Short mmCIF file of C-alpha atoms (C1' of nucleotides) in Angstrom, two decimals:
data_model
loop_
_atom_site.label_atom_id
_atom_site.label_comp_id
_atom_site.label_asym_id
_atom_site.label_seq_id
_atom_site.Cartn_x
_atom_site.Cartn_y
_atom_site.Cartn_z
CA MET A 12 96.96 127.97 93.68
CA ARG A 13 96.83 126.26 97.03
CA GLU A 14 99.93 124.21 96.26
CA GLN A 15 101.98 127.27 95.51
CA ILE A 16 101.49 128.60 98.96
CA GLU A 17 102.05 125.18 100.32
CA TYR A 18 105.30 124.60 98.56
CA GLU A 19 106.77 127.99 99.35
CA GLU A 20 106.01 127.27 102.97
CA ARG A 21 107.62 123.88 102.77
CA LEU A 22 110.63 125.46 101.11
CA LYS A 23 110.93 127.97 103.91
CA LYS A 24 110.60 125.33 106.61
CA SER A 25 113.22 123.19 104.93
CA GLY A 26 115.88 125.85 105.40
CA LEU A 27 116.69 125.92 101.70
CA LYS A 28 116.93 129.28 100.04
CA ASN A 29 113.95 130.42 98.04
CA THR A 30 115.51 130.77 94.61
CA LYS A 31 114.22 131.11 91.10
CA SER A 32 115.39 127.58 90.24
CA ARG A 33 113.73 125.97 93.17
CA ARG A 34 110.44 127.73 92.59
CA ALA A 35 110.47 127.01 88.87
CA ILE A 36 111.32 123.35 89.27
CA LEU A 37 108.78 122.75 92.00
CA ASP A 38 106.21 124.50 89.89
CA ILE A 39 106.79 122.17 87.00
CA LEU A 40 106.75 119.06 89.12
CA ILE A 41 103.56 120.08 90.85
CA ARG A 42 101.81 120.70 87.56
CA SER A 43 103.01 117.43 86.09
CA ASN A 44 100.80 114.43 86.49
CA GLN A 45 103.76 112.19 85.85
CA PRO A 46 107.16 111.76 87.42
CA MET A 47 109.77 113.48 85.26
CA ALA A 48 113.40 112.92 84.36
CA ALA A 49 115.90 115.70 85.07
CA GLU A 50 116.34 116.43 81.39
CA GLN A 51 112.59 116.59 80.81
CA ILE A 52 112.38 119.18 83.54
CA PHE A 53 115.25 121.05 81.96
CA PHE A 54 113.39 121.27 78.64
CA ALA A 55 110.09 122.12 80.28
CA LEU A 56 111.88 125.07 81.90
CA LYS A 57 113.33 126.09 78.57
CA GLU A 58 109.85 126.22 77.04
CA LYS A 59 108.89 128.68 79.70
CA GLN A 60 111.95 130.79 78.78
CA ILE A 61 113.57 129.87 82.05
CA ASP A 62 117.21 128.99 81.53
CA ILE A 63 118.62 126.88 84.31
CA ASN A 64 121.73 124.86 83.82
CA LEU A 65 121.22 121.12 83.73
CA SER A 66 123.70 120.65 86.59
CA THR A 67 121.64 123.05 88.62
CA VAL A 68 118.53 121.09 87.84
CA TYR A 69 120.23 117.99 89.18
CA ARG A 70 121.57 119.79 92.23
CA THR A 71 118.24 121.39 92.95
CA LEU A 72 116.44 118.09 92.72
CA GLU A 73 118.99 116.61 95.05
CA SER A 74 118.48 119.28 97.70
CA LEU A 75 114.74 119.05 97.37
CA GLU A 76 114.93 115.31 97.77
CA ASP A 77 117.06 115.72 100.88
CA LYS A 78 114.35 117.87 102.37
CA ASP A 79 111.59 115.51 101.28
CA LEU A 80 109.93 117.94 98.94
CA VAL A 81 110.73 115.68 96.03
CA THR A 82 111.01 111.95 95.61
CA LYS A 83 113.42 110.18 93.29
CA ILE A 84 112.25 106.95 91.74
CA SER A 85 112.99 104.50 89.02
CA ILE A 86 109.74 103.07 87.75
CA ILE A 87 110.75 101.62 84.46
CA ASP A 88 114.01 99.76 84.20
CA ASP A 89 115.79 102.19 82.01
CA ASP A 90 118.80 104.25 82.75
CA ARG A 91 117.33 107.38 84.14
CA MET A 92 115.83 108.42 87.39
CA LEU A 93 112.50 110.17 87.68
CA PHE A 94 111.48 112.85 90.11
CA GLU A 95 108.07 113.76 91.47
CA TYR A 96 106.74 116.33 93.86
CA ASN A 97 106.30 114.62 97.18
CA GLN A 98 102.65 115.07 97.99
CA LEU A 99 102.18 114.34 101.63
CA GLY A 100 100.19 111.19 101.49
CA HIS A 101 101.61 108.71 99.07
CA ARG A 102 100.57 107.43 95.70
CA HIS A 103 101.17 104.43 93.55
CA TYR A 104 101.61 104.09 89.83
CA LEU A 105 100.29 101.91 87.10
CA VAL A 106 102.71 101.86 84.21
CA CYS A 107 101.97 100.83 80.64
CA LEU A 108 104.81 98.63 79.42
CA ASP A 109 104.10 99.54 75.84
CA CYS A 110 103.59 103.30 75.61
CA LYS A 111 105.13 104.00 79.05
CA LYS A 112 102.16 106.05 80.14
CA ILE A 113 101.85 106.32 83.89
CA ILE A 114 98.53 106.40 85.74
CA THR A 115 98.35 107.50 89.33
CA VAL A 116 96.58 105.16 91.71
CA HIS A 117 95.22 106.95 94.72
CA ASN A 118 94.24 104.20 97.05
CA CYS A 119 96.78 102.00 98.76
CA PRO A 120 96.02 98.37 99.46
CA LEU A 121 98.77 97.94 102.01
CA GLY A 122 96.96 99.22 105.05
CA SER A 123 97.67 96.81 107.86
CA TYR A 124 100.25 94.81 106.00
CA GLU A 125 103.19 96.89 107.12
CA LYS A 126 102.34 96.38 110.76
CA THR A 127 102.09 92.64 110.36
CA LEU A 128 105.44 92.63 108.65
CA GLU A 129 107.02 94.80 111.34
CA ASN A 130 106.05 92.21 113.92
CA GLU A 131 107.47 89.42 111.84
CA THR A 132 110.76 91.05 110.88
CA HIS A 133 111.46 93.59 113.63
CA PHE A 134 112.08 96.15 110.94
CA ASN A 135 110.84 99.67 111.56
CA ILE A 136 109.03 100.19 108.30
CA VAL A 137 108.82 103.79 107.15
CA GLY A 138 107.41 103.48 103.68
CA HIS A 139 107.01 101.47 100.53
CA LYS A 140 106.86 101.70 96.81
CA LEU A 141 104.34 99.86 94.75
CA TYR A 142 104.40 99.89 90.98
CA LEU A 143 101.96 97.93 88.89
CA TYR A 144 102.77 97.07 85.30
CA GLY A 145 100.55 96.18 82.41
CA TYR A 146 99.08 97.38 79.15
CA CYS A 147 96.70 100.28 78.90
CA GLU A 148 93.44 100.07 77.01
CA GLU A 149 94.72 101.87 73.92
CA CYS A 150 97.81 99.69 73.59
CA GLN A 151 95.71 96.56 74.03
CA LYS A 152 93.46 97.66 71.17
CA ARG A 153 96.26 98.77 68.93
CA ASN A 154 98.07 95.48 69.30
CA ASN A 155 95.02 93.31 68.86
CA GLY A 156 96.12 90.29 66.91
CA ASN A 157 99.81 90.18 67.81
CA MET B 30 121.43 70.97 93.84
CA ARG B 31 117.86 70.97 92.67
CA GLU B 32 118.15 74.49 91.26
CA GLN B 33 121.10 73.56 89.11
CA ILE B 34 119.09 71.00 87.25
CA GLU B 35 116.22 73.41 87.10
CA TYR B 36 118.18 76.27 85.67
CA GLU B 37 119.97 74.20 83.07
CA GLU B 38 116.58 73.01 81.91
CA ARG B 39 115.26 76.53 81.78
CA LEU B 40 118.33 77.58 79.85
CA LYS B 41 117.75 74.82 77.34
CA LYS B 42 114.08 75.66 76.92
CA SER B 43 114.91 79.32 76.44
CA GLY B 44 116.87 78.59 73.30
CA LEU B 45 119.96 80.29 74.67
CA LYS B 46 123.25 78.45 74.36
CA ASN B 47 124.51 76.69 77.41
CA THR B 48 127.79 78.50 77.95
CA LYS B 49 130.27 78.81 80.75
CA SER B 50 129.28 82.44 81.37
CA ARG B 51 125.60 81.72 81.59
CA ARG B 52 126.06 78.82 83.95
CA ALA B 53 128.50 80.71 86.14
CA ILE B 54 126.35 83.82 86.36
CA LEU B 55 123.16 81.91 87.07
CA ASP B 56 125.01 79.94 89.68
CA ILE B 57 126.06 83.06 91.48
CA LEU B 58 122.64 84.65 91.32
CA ILE B 59 120.93 81.52 92.59
CA ARG B 60 123.29 81.27 95.53
CA SER B 61 122.86 84.94 96.37
CA ASN B 62 120.16 85.87 98.79
CA GLN B 63 120.26 89.42 97.50
CA PRO B 64 119.85 91.03 94.12
CA MET B 65 123.29 91.90 92.73
CA ALA B 66 124.74 94.62 90.52
CA ALA B 67 126.54 93.61 87.34
CA GLU B 68 129.89 94.61 88.75
CA GLN B 69 129.30 92.68 91.96
CA ILE B 70 128.64 89.61 89.88
CA PHE B 71 131.78 90.32 87.91
CA PHE B 72 133.87 90.34 91.09
CA ALA B 73 132.13 87.31 92.54
CA LEU B 74 133.12 85.46 89.38
CA LYS B 75 136.68 86.67 89.72
CA GLU B 76 136.87 85.24 93.23
CA LYS B 77 135.97 81.88 91.81
CA GLN B 78 138.79 82.28 89.26
CA ILE B 79 136.26 82.67 86.51
CA ASP B 80 137.24 85.49 84.20
CA ILE B 81 134.35 86.85 82.25
CA ASN B 82 134.51 90.25 80.68
CA LEU B 83 132.26 92.86 82.25
CA SER B 84 130.59 93.53 78.90
CA THR B 85 129.80 89.86 78.69
CA VAL B 86 128.32 89.93 82.16
CA TYR B 87 126.03 92.73 81.04
CA ARG B 88 125.15 90.99 77.80
CA THR B 89 124.52 87.71 79.53
CA LEU B 90 122.26 89.33 82.07
CA GLU B 91 120.39 91.00 79.24
CA SER B 92 119.75 87.73 77.42
CA LEU B 93 118.75 86.02 80.61
CA GLU B 94 116.34 88.82 81.35
CA ASP B 95 114.86 88.52 77.88
CA LYS B 96 114.14 84.90 78.56
CA ASP B 97 112.79 85.60 82.02
CA LEU B 98 115.47 83.71 83.87
CA VAL B 99 116.64 86.90 85.49
CA THR B 100 114.89 90.04 86.62
CA LYS B 101 116.37 93.52 86.52
CA ILE B 102 115.35 95.88 89.26
CA SER B 103 116.23 99.11 90.94
CA ILE B 104 115.40 98.85 94.61
CA ILE B 105 117.47 101.63 96.01
CA ASP B 106 117.52 104.90 94.14
CA ASP B 107 121.11 104.87 93.18
CA ASP B 108 122.58 104.69 89.76
CA ARG B 109 122.89 101.02 89.22
CA MET B 110 120.54 98.25 88.36
CA LEU B 111 120.35 95.04 90.29
CA PHE B 112 119.74 91.57 88.97
CA GLU B 113 118.20 88.56 90.61
CA TYR B 114 117.45 85.01 89.60
CA ASN B 115 113.82 84.89 88.63
CA GLN B 116 112.32 82.27 90.91
CA LEU B 117 108.99 81.32 89.48
CA GLY B 118 106.58 82.78 91.95
CA HIS B 119 107.46 86.30 92.85
CA ARG B 120 108.96 87.92 95.88
CA HIS B 121 109.09 91.28 97.52
CA TYR B 122 111.86 93.01 99.38
CA LEU B 123 112.27 94.84 102.60
CA VAL B 124 115.22 97.20 102.37
CA CYS B 125 117.13 98.73 105.26
CA LEU B 126 117.69 102.39 104.48
CA ASP B 127 120.71 102.49 106.74
CA CYS B 128 122.86 99.43 106.02
CA LYS B 129 121.10 98.62 102.70
CA LYS B 130 120.51 95.05 103.75
CA ILE B 131 117.72 93.42 101.80
CA ILE B 132 115.30 90.89 103.27
CA THR B 133 113.14 88.75 101.05
CA VAL B 134 109.45 88.74 101.80
CA HIS B 135 107.75 85.62 100.56
CA ASN B 136 104.09 86.38 100.87
CA CYS B 137 102.34 88.91 98.71
CA PRO B 138 99.52 91.02 100.06
CA LEU B 139 98.22 92.07 96.66
CA GLY B 140 96.04 89.08 95.90
CA SER B 141 92.78 90.41 94.58
CA TYR B 142 93.87 94.01 94.32
CA GLU B 143 95.14 93.72 90.76
CA LYS B 144 91.79 92.45 89.54
CA THR B 145 89.92 95.29 91.21
CA LEU B 146 92.29 97.74 89.61
CA GLU B 147 91.94 96.13 86.19
CA ASN B 148 88.22 96.70 86.34
CA GLU B 149 88.69 100.30 87.36
CA THR B 150 91.37 101.25 84.88
CA HIS B 151 90.93 98.81 81.96
CA PHE B 152 94.61 98.08 82.14
CA ASN B 153 95.70 94.54 81.57
CA ILE B 154 97.94 94.15 84.59
CA VAL B 155 100.76 91.68 84.21
CA GLY B 156 102.81 92.24 87.32
CA HIS B 157 103.94 94.52 90.06
CA LYS B 158 106.86 95.49 92.19
CA LEU B 159 106.58 96.15 95.86
CA TYR B 160 109.47 97.37 97.94
CA LEU B 161 109.19 98.16 101.60
CA TYR B 162 111.69 100.46 103.27
CA GLY B 163 112.67 100.85 106.86
CA TYR B 164 115.35 100.21 109.42
CA CYS B 165 116.46 96.77 110.45
CA GLU B 166 116.76 95.70 114.05
CA GLU B 167 120.53 96.10 114.20
CA CYS B 168 120.51 99.59 112.75
CA GLN B 169 117.74 100.63 115.11
CA LYS B 170 119.85 99.48 118.05
CA ARG B 171 123.07 100.96 116.79
CA ASN B 172 121.49 104.34 116.26
CA ASN B 173 119.65 104.43 119.53
CA GLY B 174 119.83 107.98 120.75
CA ASN B 175 120.19 109.81 117.46
"C1'" DA C 2 132.78 62.57 64.22
"C1'" DT C 3 132.90 66.78 61.10
"C1'" DT C 4 131.31 70.80 59.66
"C1'" DA C 5 128.70 75.12 58.92
"C1'" DT C 6 126.77 78.82 61.04
"C1'" DA C 7 124.52 81.65 64.17
"C1'" DA C 8 125.24 82.77 68.68
"C1'" DC C 9 128.56 84.14 72.02
"C1'" DT C 10 132.69 86.49 73.89
"C1'" DG C 11 136.63 89.73 74.71
"C1'" DC C 12 138.44 94.03 74.18
"C1'" DG C 13 138.51 98.80 73.59
"C1'" DA C 14 136.06 102.64 72.49
"C1'" DA C 15 131.62 105.18 72.62
"C1'" DT C 16 127.46 106.86 74.94
"C1'" DA C 17 124.56 108.88 78.23
"C1'" DA C 18 123.22 110.11 82.82
"C1'" DT C 19 124.89 112.22 86.68
"C1'" DT C 20 128.45 114.56 89.55
"C1'" DT C 21 132.11 117.73 90.65
"C1'" DG C 22 135.59 121.75 90.90
"C1'" DC C 23 135.86 126.30 90.73
"C1'" DA C 24 134.86 131.07 89.92
"C1'" DT C 25 130.88 134.10 90.27
"C1'" DT C 26 126.36 135.43 91.91
"C1'" DT C 27 122.48 135.77 95.10
"C1'" DG C 28 119.25 135.22 99.15
"C1'" DC C 29 118.78 136.51 103.61
"C1'" DA C 30 120.00 137.30 108.54
"C1'" DA C 31 122.19 140.74 111.23
"C1'" DT D 15 123.32 147.72 103.50
"C1'" DT D 16 126.46 144.51 104.13
"C1'" DG D 17 128.75 139.86 104.88
"C1'" DC D 18 128.79 135.34 103.94
"C1'" DA D 19 127.09 130.82 103.34
"C1'" DA D 20 124.49 128.81 99.98
"C1'" DA D 21 123.33 128.50 95.18
"C1'" DT D 22 124.54 128.73 90.29
"C1'" DG D 23 126.81 128.30 85.55
"C1'" DC D 24 130.09 126.19 82.89
"C1'" DA D 25 133.21 122.79 81.50
"C1'" DA D 26 135.39 118.80 82.61
"C1'" DA D 27 135.27 114.35 85.11
"C1'" DT D 28 133.07 110.15 86.49
"C1'" DT D 29 130.38 106.03 86.23
"C1'" DA D 30 127.24 102.60 84.56
"C1'" DT D 31 126.05 100.59 80.51
"C1'" DT D 32 126.25 99.69 75.47
"C1'" DC D 33 128.33 98.82 70.97
"C1'" DG D 34 131.46 97.51 66.92
"C1'" DC D 35 134.22 94.23 65.40
"C1'" DA D 36 137.21 90.32 65.11
"C1'" DG D 37 137.88 85.85 66.90
"C1'" DT D 38 135.70 81.68 69.36
"C1'" DT D 39 132.30 78.14 70.57
"C1'" DA D 40 127.85 75.51 71.09
"C1'" DT D 41 124.75 73.11 68.51
"C1'" DA D 42 122.09 71.13 64.72
"C1'" DA D 43 122.56 68.89 60.42
"C1'" DT D 44 125.28 66.04 57.64
#
DNA sequence: ATTATAACTGCGAATAATTTGCATTTGCAA
DNA sequence: TTGCAAATGCAAATTATTCGCAGTTATAAT
């Protein structure tokens, strides 16, 4: 449970209060290998017999995002935002356009590119998001012939 | 007006009807150097004395996206989608986190990376989105000292 | 040209995600 | 232990986007 210690420390440092909601939500996000929508988190909490109002889930995610413990993203172009625990050290995602499965990609190909671009544009670049889209092996097989 | 010819041809090939709305909306998107929200497009049309219902703007954008004339994206994590004219040959964006200005980046650093990743993951990768975030020169200057 | 028809549009109402106001509760510093 | 700002629950509001339906238009076939 290394992360648990880690996240309670990060919570403390952030100045946010250490509440049941915050702990429970962080716990779920950390254990998830996929970014989750607010409502998904809400139901995941319910399964653990933890009742937290959906507004509170939203508000909690917002505070956690403010303090950089959580990141808010929109990977697929649908109408809801996803949230993920902000591991220090970033990740990228490979998204299946068919079944919507998301695979985490651990290496980042953008090493020196940001610096080059900073020189060209005079932007101070602080981060990036890279999403790759395609079809996973299973979906390719299943749809063989279409 | 090279694009105008181009987009009317693409419209024809797509099988979509060549209507006032479609032409007007494509025209606005092509002339915009930034991705636009549906409502922004709606108001831009209004300024040109072109009254098109907001629902129609949405529906038009949807059809155009279906036919790959337009791309729908969410660059900034707010609650609305942005739309851009789909130039053949993709682009990336550099977004200022302060003033929200968006700069188009024409070269793509991901050349051979997708192939490597395909071998590793057995995904069939069909595309990607890369957004870079930072602070533009003006905002850096303006906020000097904070 | 005329016409038939599917595609398109306007309008208002519905939907769904997210936010907000307010009264109550809780974590935590003093 | 207490005081108080911060956090929470609940219901209602807000906002982007979609949908149903009735009327209109672009286009292909005559």
